[in-house]
Amino acid sequence: MKIIIDAMGGDNAPEQVVLGALDALKADKSVSVVLVGNADGINGALKENEYDKSRLQIIEANDVISNDESPTMAIKTKKDSSLVKAFEALMSDESCGGMVSAGSTGAVLVGAFMKVGRIKGVSRPALAPVLPSLTGKGVVLCDCGANVDSKPINLLHFAIMASAYAKIMLGVENPRVGLINNGVEAHKGNELSRQAYELLSANDDINFVGNCEARDMLSGDFEVVVSDGFDGNIALKTAEGTANLMLKLIKKGVYAGGLKSKLGALMLKPVFKDVQKKLDYNALGGACFLGVKKVIVKAHGASERGAICASILQAKGLAERDVCGQIKKSIDASAIGAED
Amino acid sequence: MKIIIDAMGGDNAPEQVVLGALDALKADKSVSVVLVGNADGINGALKENEYDKSRLQIIEANDVISNDESPTMAIKTKKDSSLVKAFEALMSDESCGGMVSAGSTGAVLVGAFMKVGRIKGVSRPALAPVLPSLTGKGVVLCDCGANVDSKPINLLHFAIMASAYAKIMLGVENPRVGLINNGVEAHKGNELSRQAYELLSANDDINFVGNCEARDMLSGDFEVVVSDGFDGNIALKTAEGTANLMLKLIKKGVYAGGLKSKLGALMLKPVFKDVQKKLDYNALGGACFLGVKKVIVKAHGASERGAICASILQAKGLAERDVCGQIKKSIDASAIGAED
């Protein structure tokens, strides 16, 4: 299975991206990678590494799309950018299962929309990361930022797509779907969530279990949490910010607490490491862009080789298990067409 | 300064509420309290405690409003409930500075709106807790759930009111106001946040510093974060859920980690306690309902005596420093009338 990689996307590109690709080649003999980007940069990172050359290909691209530029403009005009060329490579070769980029989220989404295209019947594709949960199984949050000002039908589609995704990604038979809301009661929420609640309740193809207050999102009571992209983005980033704050406060406390607390922290190091690992939603791979015709995995901008490798293996697994086909099937079965 | 207390509101009422009131009497000799609720229950909790009887009054009320009932219906029909009688006591006595309740948030908000009334010019009152921040100063989140489907003008009013509040509550001269959004750039966001951005930028009476990504909400870079109540509720509860998840994961890890990690945890106990204390946004008091004519503090439903005592002292301090008058002044000065 061939995976296309935007070698220039992300804060640590190309080096960490290339090294992550090599890790993936090592971890799974059935993967091959196509690195798209500046050849000198890629070759520099490859140098002095051993790898199976028959499974690595380079496509030269000498421009880069940054986080600061308009995604639509960049995708339209930067023909020689690693991202645009990666999309072209993905679409020109049937044997390519998917693509990974740690670059500008906006540009990846716009590019996927324009160059790959949405699955027929999907009103809006959506970005779905897997967040850690107390039970360790994880929870798919959909959408976390691809769409703002969603309509109720969009949220139903998010639920259908994310359920198909969770079955493959989390390995659960009948994922429990929650709707993010400011209370658990059916009548709670804003106009969008109240209308979405009705649509979700009425649909037999998903296992809708009701509203999910944000404090329960990571509890393990849901495998899918559905949300408008603006709200999902707030939830995702608040979780990130809070975890970050706590770790900083603990560190500050340890530092200020003298020898005893430093010793304590040393003894607890494995526990802290494990907790950090469990909270690191990048360890499982990236966020998948659900509803487009190929597997597109958006890795975190700060990804290092481990997260890139995980994203590549994730893309490969999703492509092998035909997540796009499964989503198409689910959307077709629900018989609710796009209105948007 | 007299503070009215809904003695029957919250999970631990009346006992912890009454004990919290006694703590407040002890902590501040210039406070007097009026406990509204079931006299037997209140007297049962008072029994065997020493306190200054001249500063404690009981108003009998034999009904309770629960979290499960319709707030509007309950406020309208439950005339003998502790909450309705507390509002009446608040409004009938000029010397009452404010009110504290740990009861149903919905009922407190509806009651404040109906029985106390909004300040002229305020389009919508809003609920504003103080969240912990990395610098320890705290950040006012406004609104965290009183309003859904807000309009841009509402968000401007939230900013004006929360700025006046932050000056008193946090003791900062010129509070930095951020608008919660899914990116820092001015063009980012949904329709509401893009329009609110324009209104906030154009207003000279507040210190608007731009969009705030949810991951930076607790960073200490803002003293006020403005948001629609639905989004603010998601941010507040995600923060709560994430902190909770982390503590549980650490505990689990310590438990599973054998003697060494248990010993480490023991040595780090003061640090953990301190972090938990810093994260406990109830320790500072409750959320203030900004934009109504009297000080209304909503304490967390799970409040124990410490949080109740803090809420009473908070209400007293806010009333003394005339937060409602300050908000009125700011709204008048901004010369932007209510449209809602």
XYZ file of C-alpha atoms in Angstrom:
680
model
C 0.000 0.000 0.000
C 1.465 3.297 -1.161
C 1.094 6.386 1.022
C 1.826 9.903 -0.218
C 3.596 12.180 2.237
C 3.815 15.954 2.188
C 7.461 16.021 3.236
C 7.516 19.796 3.732
C 4.460 20.154 5.987
C 4.791 20.856 9.705
C 7.163 22.572 12.091
C 9.782 19.843 11.874
C 9.782 19.230 8.131
C 11.438 17.810 6.227
C 13.728 16.006 8.670
C 11.252 14.539 11.155
C 8.754 13.786 8.394
C 11.343 11.841 6.411
C 12.550 9.986 9.505
C 8.954 9.145 10.393
C 8.472 7.731 6.902
C 11.570 5.557 7.349
C 10.197 4.344 10.679
C 6.968 3.375 8.942
C 8.862 1.454 6.246
C 10.648 -0.443 8.988
C 7.503 -1.074 11.035
C 5.417 -2.420 8.164
C 6.919 -4.202 5.173
C 3.753 -3.769 3.137
C 3.980 0.031 3.201
C 5.673 2.086 0.555
C 6.013 5.849 0.730
C 6.169 8.703 -1.740
C 7.885 11.745 -0.272
C 6.879 14.997 -1.942
C 9.077 18.013 -1.407
C 12.459 19.579 -1.877
C 14.813 16.832 -3.051
C 17.879 18.256 -1.325
C 16.044 18.531 1.952
C 14.626 15.030 1.683
C 17.933 13.495 0.608
C 19.693 15.315 3.420
C 17.359 13.696 5.923
C 17.631 10.279 4.236
C 21.402 10.352 4.252
C 23.123 7.870 6.539
C 19.904 5.976 7.079
C 19.343 2.418 5.953
C 16.067 1.711 4.223
C 14.429 -0.361 1.529
C 14.930 1.862 -1.511
C 12.379 -0.074 -3.550
C 9.655 1.192 -1.256
C 10.593 4.867 -1.222
C 10.040 7.327 -3.998
C 10.651 11.077 -4.148
C 8.587 13.590 -6.099
C 10.245 16.939 -6.367
C 8.296 20.027 -5.307
C 10.056 23.262 -4.515
C 7.428 25.443 -2.947
C 5.808 25.246 0.483
C 2.409 26.413 1.713
C 2.676 28.116 5.087
C 0.135 28.491 7.876
C -0.124 32.217 7.287
C -1.449 32.246 3.755
C -4.991 31.913 2.495
C -5.586 28.180 1.991
C -7.777 28.560 -1.094
C -5.398 31.000 -2.742
C -2.401 28.837 -1.934
C -3.951 25.632 -3.278
C -4.995 27.427 -6.450
C -1.747 29.211 -7.184
C 1.130 27.276 -5.616
C 1.341 24.581 -8.269
C 4.856 23.563 -7.250
C 4.101 23.289 -3.541
C 4.649 19.980 -1.800
C 0.996 19.859 -0.771
C -0.514 20.479 -4.218
C 1.898 18.009 -5.802
C 1.109 15.478 -3.095
C -2.610 15.737 -3.904
C -1.838 15.331 -7.596
C 0.283 12.262 -6.939
C -2.476 10.818 -4.785
C -5.105 11.269 -7.476
C -2.995 10.217 -10.450
C -2.062 6.819 -9.060
C -4.836 4.344 -8.232
C -2.472 2.311 -6.070
C -2.093 5.189 -3.606
C -4.165 4.490 -0.536
C -3.901 7.798 1.191
C -1.955 10.851 2.115
C -0.371 12.332 5.230
C 0.436 15.990 5.856
C 1.485 17.893 8.954
C 1.131 21.198 7.096
C -1.479 23.975 7.263
C -4.804 22.456 8.323
C -6.723 24.921 6.197
C -4.703 24.142 3.092
C -4.987 20.371 3.622
C -8.772 20.659 3.974
C -9.214 22.983 1.006
C -6.852 20.847 -1.066
C -8.671 17.647 -0.169
C -11.969 19.267 -1.022
C -10.781 20.661 -4.341
C -8.342 18.011 -5.526
C -9.812 14.832 -4.053
C -13.494 15.723 -3.841
C -16.186 14.716 -1.446
C -18.037 11.431 -1.434
C -21.415 11.759 -3.124
C -24.137 12.402 -0.568
C -21.846 13.873 2.100
C -22.996 17.416 2.816
C -19.698 18.471 4.359
C -16.484 16.558 5.019
C -15.240 16.900 8.592
C -12.016 16.612 10.537
C -11.952 13.887 13.157
C -9.133 13.354 15.666
C -9.151 10.490 18.155
C -8.919 11.881 21.685
C -7.774 9.920 24.727
C -10.439 8.661 27.096
C -10.423 7.317 30.616
C -11.004 3.754 29.450
C -8.089 4.036 27.044
C -10.199 3.186 24.032
C -10.336 6.745 22.697
C -13.147 8.855 21.321
C -13.595 10.276 17.822
C -14.435 13.996 17.897
C -16.125 15.082 14.671
C -15.927 17.889 13.537
C -13.011 19.654 15.181
C -12.606 22.557 12.822
C -13.286 21.908 9.153
C -16.723 23.535 9.309
C -18.216 26.458 11.144
C -21.873 27.449 11.154
C -22.932 23.864 10.489
C -26.521 22.866 9.828
C -28.289 19.991 11.577
C -27.962 17.748 8.504
C -24.185 18.271 8.610
C -24.054 17.029 12.199
C -26.029 13.935 11.217
C -23.528 13.277 8.453
C -20.665 13.784 10.917
C -22.272 11.159 13.139
C -22.689 8.664 10.285
C -19.165 9.184 8.985
C -17.526 9.139 12.401
C -19.385 5.955 13.320
C -18.033 4.208 10.220
C -14.591 5.578 11.088
C -14.757 4.564 14.763
C -15.671 0.994 13.827
C -12.391 0.697 11.940
C -10.194 3.034 13.951
C -11.269 2.004 17.453
C -12.431 -1.495 16.580
C -15.857 -1.153 18.176
C -18.941 -2.799 16.741
C -21.608 -0.249 17.522
C -19.996 3.059 18.507
C -22.006 5.150 20.965
C -22.597 8.600 19.552
C -23.021 11.671 21.753
C -23.941 15.190 20.690
C -21.895 17.847 22.418
C -24.243 20.116 24.327
C -24.549 22.366 27.366
C -26.705 19.855 29.211
C -27.783 16.241 28.919
C -31.529 16.832 28.632
C -33.064 16.569 25.149
C -34.390 20.127 25.173
C -30.999 21.666 26.041
C -28.765 23.570 23.718
C -28.752 26.155 20.991
C -30.865 26.053 17.870
C -28.368 23.866 16.040
C -27.988 21.281 18.769
C -31.707 21.030 19.449
C -32.452 20.387 15.789
C -29.499 18.040 15.425
C -30.728 16.113 18.450
C -33.987 15.390 16.655
C -32.257 14.251 13.478
C -29.820 12.046 15.377
C -32.558 10.493 17.519
C -34.625 9.672 14.458
C -31.809 7.867 12.667
C -31.616 4.108 13.129
C -28.259 3.638 11.431
C -26.288 5.174 14.266
C -26.190 4.352 17.949
C -27.126 7.787 19.270
C -27.089 7.784 23.062
C -27.949 11.438 23.673
C -26.331 14.705 24.587
C -22.781 14.771 25.891
C -21.706 17.524 28.257
C -18.165 18.554 27.440
C -16.948 17.366 30.835
C -17.933 13.800 29.870
C -16.374 13.853 26.419
C -13.283 11.949 27.589
C -15.087 9.750 30.111
C -15.198 6.659 27.905
C -19.007 6.753 27.704
C -18.867 7.675 24.012
C -16.877 6.418 21.050
C -18.058 9.293 18.861
C -18.789 12.869 19.890
C -20.437 15.014 17.244
C -20.115 18.766 17.136
C -20.036 21.812 14.903
C -16.426 22.464 13.928
C -16.229 25.705 15.892
C -17.383 24.038 19.092
C -15.286 20.936 18.458
C -12.269 23.130 17.974
C -12.932 24.802 21.327
C -13.302 21.421 23.020
C -10.140 20.024 21.433
C -8.020 23.044 22.220
C -9.396 23.534 25.730
C -8.456 19.937 26.493
C -4.974 20.596 25.121
C -4.620 23.840 27.075
C -5.841 22.361 30.333
C -3.553 19.334 30.155
C -0.714 21.706 29.398
C -1.600 23.981 32.318
C -1.727 21.053 34.731
C 1.640 19.692 33.678
C 3.166 23.155 34.000
C 1.631 23.667 37.443
C 2.923 20.278 38.602
C 6.395 21.090 37.248
C 6.345 24.504 38.916
C 5.260 22.884 42.178
C 7.984 20.261 41.995
C 10.595 22.884 41.271
C 9.454 25.081 44.155
C 8.993 22.173 46.541
C 12.577 21.365 47.383
C 14.434 18.075 47.483
C 11.573 15.964 48.730
C 9.252 16.832 45.910
C 12.054 16.522 43.358
C 12.746 13.026 44.617
C 9.038 12.259 44.542
C 8.823 13.483 40.966
C 11.754 11.282 40.019
C 10.027 8.255 41.493
C 6.812 9.138 39.686
C 8.541 9.741 36.369
C 7.276 6.522 34.768
C 3.727 7.391 35.837
C 3.969 10.916 34.416
C 5.455 9.586 31.207
C 2.673 7.080 30.866
C -0.015 9.698 31.532
C 1.556 12.040 29.007
C 1.632 9.206 26.496
C -2.006 8.418 27.138
C -2.972 12.054 26.713
C -0.943 12.501 23.553
C -3.613 12.234 20.915
C -0.935 12.373 18.244
C 0.526 9.054 19.295
C -2.380 7.285 17.630
C -1.822 9.168 14.395
C -3.481 12.256 13.038
C -6.970 13.564 12.483
C -8.733 11.946 9.551
C -10.618 14.113 7.057
C -13.847 12.161 6.710
C -16.108 12.440 3.688
C -13.577 12.845 0.885
C -12.793 10.131 -1.659
C -9.365 9.160 -0.355
C -7.817 8.750 3.070
C -6.356 12.088 4.171
C -4.611 12.166 7.523
C -3.718 15.534 9.009
C -0.862 15.086 11.483
C -0.298 17.729 14.151
C 1.920 20.600 13.012
C 4.375 19.873 15.806
C 4.668 16.167 14.872
C 7.987 14.475 15.304
C 8.990 11.191 13.662
C 6.883 9.056 15.994
C 3.654 10.890 15.218
C 4.438 10.923 11.488
C 5.123 7.191 11.502
C 1.865 6.582 13.378
C -0.031 8.736 10.868
C 1.398 6.812 7.921
C 0.476 3.456 9.451
C -2.945 4.845 10.300
C -3.505 6.010 6.709
C -2.401 2.641 5.422
C -4.717 0.743 7.775
C -7.661 2.965 6.936
C -7.057 2.612 3.218
C -6.723 -1.165 3.472
C -9.986 -1.381 5.349
C -11.574 0.976 2.836
C -12.827 3.589 5.251
C -13.961 5.807 2.372
C -16.024 2.962 0.911
C -17.534 2.270 4.312
C -18.452 5.921 4.740
C -20.019 5.967 1.287
C -22.025 2.877 2.137
C -23.244 4.355 5.417
C -24.222 7.654 3.821
C -26.010 5.831 0.987
C -27.829 3.612 3.475
C -28.983 6.582 5.510
C -30.586 7.895 2.319
C -30.176 11.501 3.380
C -28.639 13.447 0.583
C -26.451 16.493 0.691
C -28.259 19.758 1.007
C -25.272 21.948 1.240
C -23.387 44.107 54.543
C -26.225 41.614 54.412
C -26.065 38.629 52.041
C -29.057 36.448 51.253
C -28.378 32.732 51.022
C -30.486 30.072 49.370
C -29.916 27.526 52.139
C -31.544 24.668 50.224
C -29.645 24.990 46.942
C -26.942 22.507 45.952
C -26.044 18.881 46.515
C -24.948 19.429 50.103
C -27.737 21.678 51.312
C -28.661 22.692 53.859
C -25.819 21.478 56.069
C -22.760 22.607 54.101
C -24.484 25.822 53.046
C -25.261 26.714 56.647
C -21.759 25.814 57.810
C -20.300 27.904 54.994
C -22.406 30.841 56.147
C -21.072 30.418 59.691
C -17.530 30.358 58.312
C -18.238 33.625 56.506
C -19.571 35.224 59.706
C -16.372 34.191 61.426
C -14.092 35.335 58.628
C -15.611 38.793 58.239
C -17.261 40.662 61.102
C -18.967 43.080 58.728
C -20.999 40.337 57.041
C -24.460 39.313 58.108
C -26.370 36.477 56.507
C -29.996 35.662 55.854
C -30.557 31.932 55.455
C -33.648 31.088 53.424
C -35.021 27.572 53.670
C -36.486 24.892 55.847
C -36.135 26.082 59.452
C -35.702 22.601 60.922
C -32.986 21.778 58.437
C -31.209 25.065 59.010
C -31.484 24.878 62.788
C -30.272 21.293 62.690
C -27.130 22.435 60.928
C -26.704 25.437 63.226
C -26.985 23.337 66.360
C -23.851 22.962 68.437
C -22.129 25.741 66.517
C -21.103 29.015 68.079
C -21.915 32.130 66.088
C -22.946 35.746 66.406
C -26.723 35.455 66.481
C -27.205 39.155 65.801
C -25.761 38.657 62.322
C -27.802 35.624 61.300
C -31.423 35.609 60.298
C -33.625 32.785 59.028
C -36.467 33.153 56.558
C -38.636 30.090 56.382
C -39.298 28.533 52.974
C -40.518 24.992 52.695
C -40.206 24.140 49.033
C -37.115 23.470 46.936
C -36.480 23.915 43.207
C -34.601 20.944 41.785
C -32.287 20.710 38.777
C -34.791 18.583 36.894
C -37.654 21.017 36.633
C -38.284 23.788 34.143
C -36.627 26.911 35.597
C -39.267 29.327 34.334
C -42.147 27.193 35.529
C -40.505 26.655 38.901
C -39.774 30.344 39.499
C -43.338 31.230 38.516
C -45.146 28.613 40.559
C -42.998 27.619 43.528
C -43.741 30.656 45.678
C -42.597 28.927 48.844
C -39.297 27.708 47.445
C -36.071 28.820 49.095
C -34.881 30.375 45.841
C -37.990 32.451 45.117
C -38.145 33.615 48.733
C -34.456 34.455 48.639
C -35.002 36.670 45.604
C -37.922 38.353 47.347
C -35.848 38.973 50.458
C -33.065 40.394 48.313
C -35.376 42.834 46.570
C -37.440 43.866 49.583
C -34.510 45.001 51.685
C -32.261 47.767 50.396
C -29.514 46.829 52.822
C -29.049 43.454 51.120
C -25.943 43.544 48.990
C -26.324 40.297 47.140
C -27.350 36.700 47.044
C -25.669 33.317 46.879
C -27.190 30.076 45.617
C -25.721 26.676 44.808
C -29.040 25.527 43.369
C -30.215 24.962 39.790
C -28.274 27.290 37.484
C -31.250 27.678 35.186
C -33.562 28.645 38.030
C -31.051 31.110 39.485
C -30.652 32.796 36.097
C -34.368 32.891 35.318
C -35.107 34.103 38.853
C -32.487 36.833 38.671
C -33.844 37.933 35.325
C -37.472 37.969 36.459
C -37.185 39.029 40.081
C -34.110 41.269 40.037
C -34.165 42.554 36.484
C -31.422 43.528 34.110
C -29.487 46.762 34.176
C -30.839 49.190 31.611
C -28.841 48.986 28.391
C -27.587 45.444 28.915
C -28.820 43.286 26.046
C -28.328 40.032 27.906
C -26.979 39.275 31.366
C -24.257 36.609 31.376
C -22.706 34.097 33.729
C -19.045 34.649 34.481
C -16.844 32.257 36.471
C -13.207 33.003 37.236
C -11.019 30.204 35.892
C -7.496 29.442 37.054
C -4.649 30.578 34.853
C -0.960 29.790 34.649
C 0.025 33.105 36.203
C -2.352 32.495 39.107
C -4.260 35.695 38.484
C -7.302 33.987 36.976
C -9.386 34.734 33.925
C -13.060 35.728 33.707
C -14.946 33.600 31.170
C -18.120 35.356 30.006
C -20.601 33.882 29.092
C -20.388 30.291 30.271
C -23.978 29.240 29.764
C -26.645 31.860 30.425
C -27.150 32.531 26.719
C -27.089 30.435 23.586
C -27.370 31.747 20.034
C -25.893 35.093 21.069
C -25.668 38.049 18.714
C -22.501 40.125 18.200
C -23.883 42.973 20.344
C -24.345 40.518 23.216
C -20.690 39.545 23.036
C -19.684 43.201 23.138
C -21.804 43.654 26.247
C -20.231 40.551 27.785
C -16.832 42.134 27.178
C -17.839 45.441 28.750
C -19.466 43.818 31.772
C -16.695 41.288 32.312
C -14.067 44.026 32.083
C -15.807 45.987 34.845
C -16.063 42.769 36.838
C -12.437 41.751 36.292
C -11.221 45.131 37.501
C -12.872 44.487 40.868
C -12.610 40.712 41.058
C -9.039 40.285 39.799
C -7.788 43.733 40.752
C -6.396 44.576 37.320
C -6.492 48.066 35.896
C -7.031 47.401 32.230
C -8.111 43.786 31.724
C -7.048 42.245 28.413
C -10.065 40.911 26.574
C -9.854 37.959 24.173
C -12.579 36.587 21.933
C -12.730 32.815 21.933
C -12.184 31.606 18.393
C -10.849 28.758 16.286
C -7.779 30.722 15.256
C -5.983 33.937 16.178
C -6.284 35.695 12.834
C -8.953 38.410 12.543
C -10.788 36.689 9.680
C -11.119 33.390 11.564
C -14.262 32.010 13.086
C -17.949 31.558 12.495
C -20.353 34.298 11.535
C -20.873 35.326 15.148
C -17.218 35.560 16.055
C -16.246 37.415 12.897
C -18.904 40.046 13.487
C -18.140 40.225 17.199
C -14.476 40.732 16.346
C -15.371 43.875 14.425
C -17.522 45.267 17.217
C -14.902 44.516 19.870
C -12.078 46.021 17.804
C -14.048 49.214 17.234
C -14.770 49.780 20.922
C -12.353 52.012 22.808
C -13.741 51.346 26.263
C -12.358 47.835 26.477
C -8.837 46.539 26.038
C -9.529 44.068 23.246
C -6.362 42.192 22.347
C -7.774 39.862 19.688
C -8.889 36.302 19.211
C -8.080 33.705 21.826
C -7.666 30.089 20.808
C -9.168 27.855 23.462
C -5.747 26.349 24.224
C -4.575 29.783 25.390
C -7.615 30.581 27.514
C -5.802 29.637 30.740
C -2.376 30.894 29.686
C -2.549 34.129 31.657
C -2.485 36.233 28.486
C -6.085 37.340 29.045
C -8.027 38.553 32.059
C -11.334 38.311 30.197
C -12.364 35.756 27.586
C -15.630 36.482 25.810
C -17.766 33.818 24.273
C -21.294 32.779 23.402
C -22.721 30.840 26.347
C -22.852 27.558 24.449
C -19.178 27.771 23.503
C -18.179 29.058 26.933
C -19.979 26.145 28.500
C -18.032 23.732 26.305
C -14.755 25.414 27.233
C -15.558 25.427 30.958
C -16.679 21.817 31.058
C -13.913 20.524 28.804
C -11.395 22.101 31.163
C -13.141 20.444 34.093
C -13.300 17.063 32.327
C -9.677 17.162 31.216
C -8.337 18.076 34.652
C -10.451 15.291 36.070
C -9.170 12.781 33.497
C -5.558 13.696 34.219
C -5.928 13.312 37.969
C -7.628 9.948 37.483
C -4.915 8.756 35.100
C -2.203 9.824 37.546
C -3.998 8.047 40.404
C -4.442 4.918 38.295
C -0.768 5.034 37.351
C 0.336 5.459 40.951
C -1.876 2.610 42.047
C -0.568 0.309 39.329
C 3.024 1.385 39.757
C 3.956 -0.424 42.951
C 5.702 0.776 46.065
C 8.078 3.178 44.377
C 5.381 5.205 42.705
C 3.228 5.158 45.843
C 6.146 6.561 47.804
C 6.745 9.148 45.084
C 3.090 10.155 45.201
C 3.301 10.529 48.954
C 6.291 12.834 48.612
C 4.501 14.830 45.947
C 1.286 15.086 47.922
C 1.764 18.761 48.838
C 2.418 19.573 45.175
C -0.696 17.708 44.009
C -2.771 19.365 46.694
C -1.512 22.749 45.677
C -2.207 22.098 41.985
C -5.686 20.862 42.779
C -6.274 23.966 44.867
C -5.066 26.180 42.039
C -7.344 24.428 39.565
C -10.362 24.548 41.836
C -12.239 27.464 40.396
C -14.751 27.202 43.225
C -12.177 28.158 45.811
C -12.408 31.759 44.629
C -16.186 31.770 44.965
C -18.880 31.222 42.400
C -19.804 32.497 38.987
C -21.243 35.984 39.007
C -24.352 36.736 36.974
C -23.373 39.995 35.311
C -25.899 42.529 34.036
C -28.647 42.256 36.652
C -29.328 44.919 39.254
C -27.962 43.080 42.289
C -24.986 40.840 42.925
C -25.991 37.236 42.246
C -23.349 34.591 42.846
C -24.003 31.085 41.587
C -21.905 28.633 43.591
C -21.131 25.203 42.118
C -23.832 22.616 42.872
C -21.280 20.410 44.596
C -20.056 23.226 46.859
C -19.016 22.368 50.379
C -18.690 24.860 53.209
C -15.416 26.325 51.935
C -16.831 27.210 48.527
C -20.018 28.592 50.069
C -18.038 30.762 52.462
C -15.896 32.034 49.573
C -19.025 32.818 47.539
C -20.549 34.810 50.404
C -17.378 36.838 50.908
C -17.172 37.334 47.146
C -20.780 38.598 46.985
C -20.100 40.932 49.893
C -16.931 42.318 48.297
C -18.632 42.814 44.940
C -21.589 44.570 46.538
C -19.334 46.818 48.594
C -17.428 47.814 45.521
C -20.698 48.308 43.661
C -20.003 46.029 40.729
C -23.552 46.539 39.413
C -23.092 50.306 39.437
C -19.747 49.943 37.677
C -21.300 47.738 35.013
C -24.107 50.241 34.517
C -21.567 53.033 34.148
C -19.541 51.076 31.594
C -22.601 50.143 29.569
C -23.849 53.727 29.639
C -20.430 55.023 28.606
C -20.233 52.628 25.686
C -23.510 54.156 24.476
C -24.599 50.960 22.811
C -28.118 50.180 23.846
C -29.841 46.851 24.150
C -31.219 45.447 20.943
C -32.452 42.225 22.305
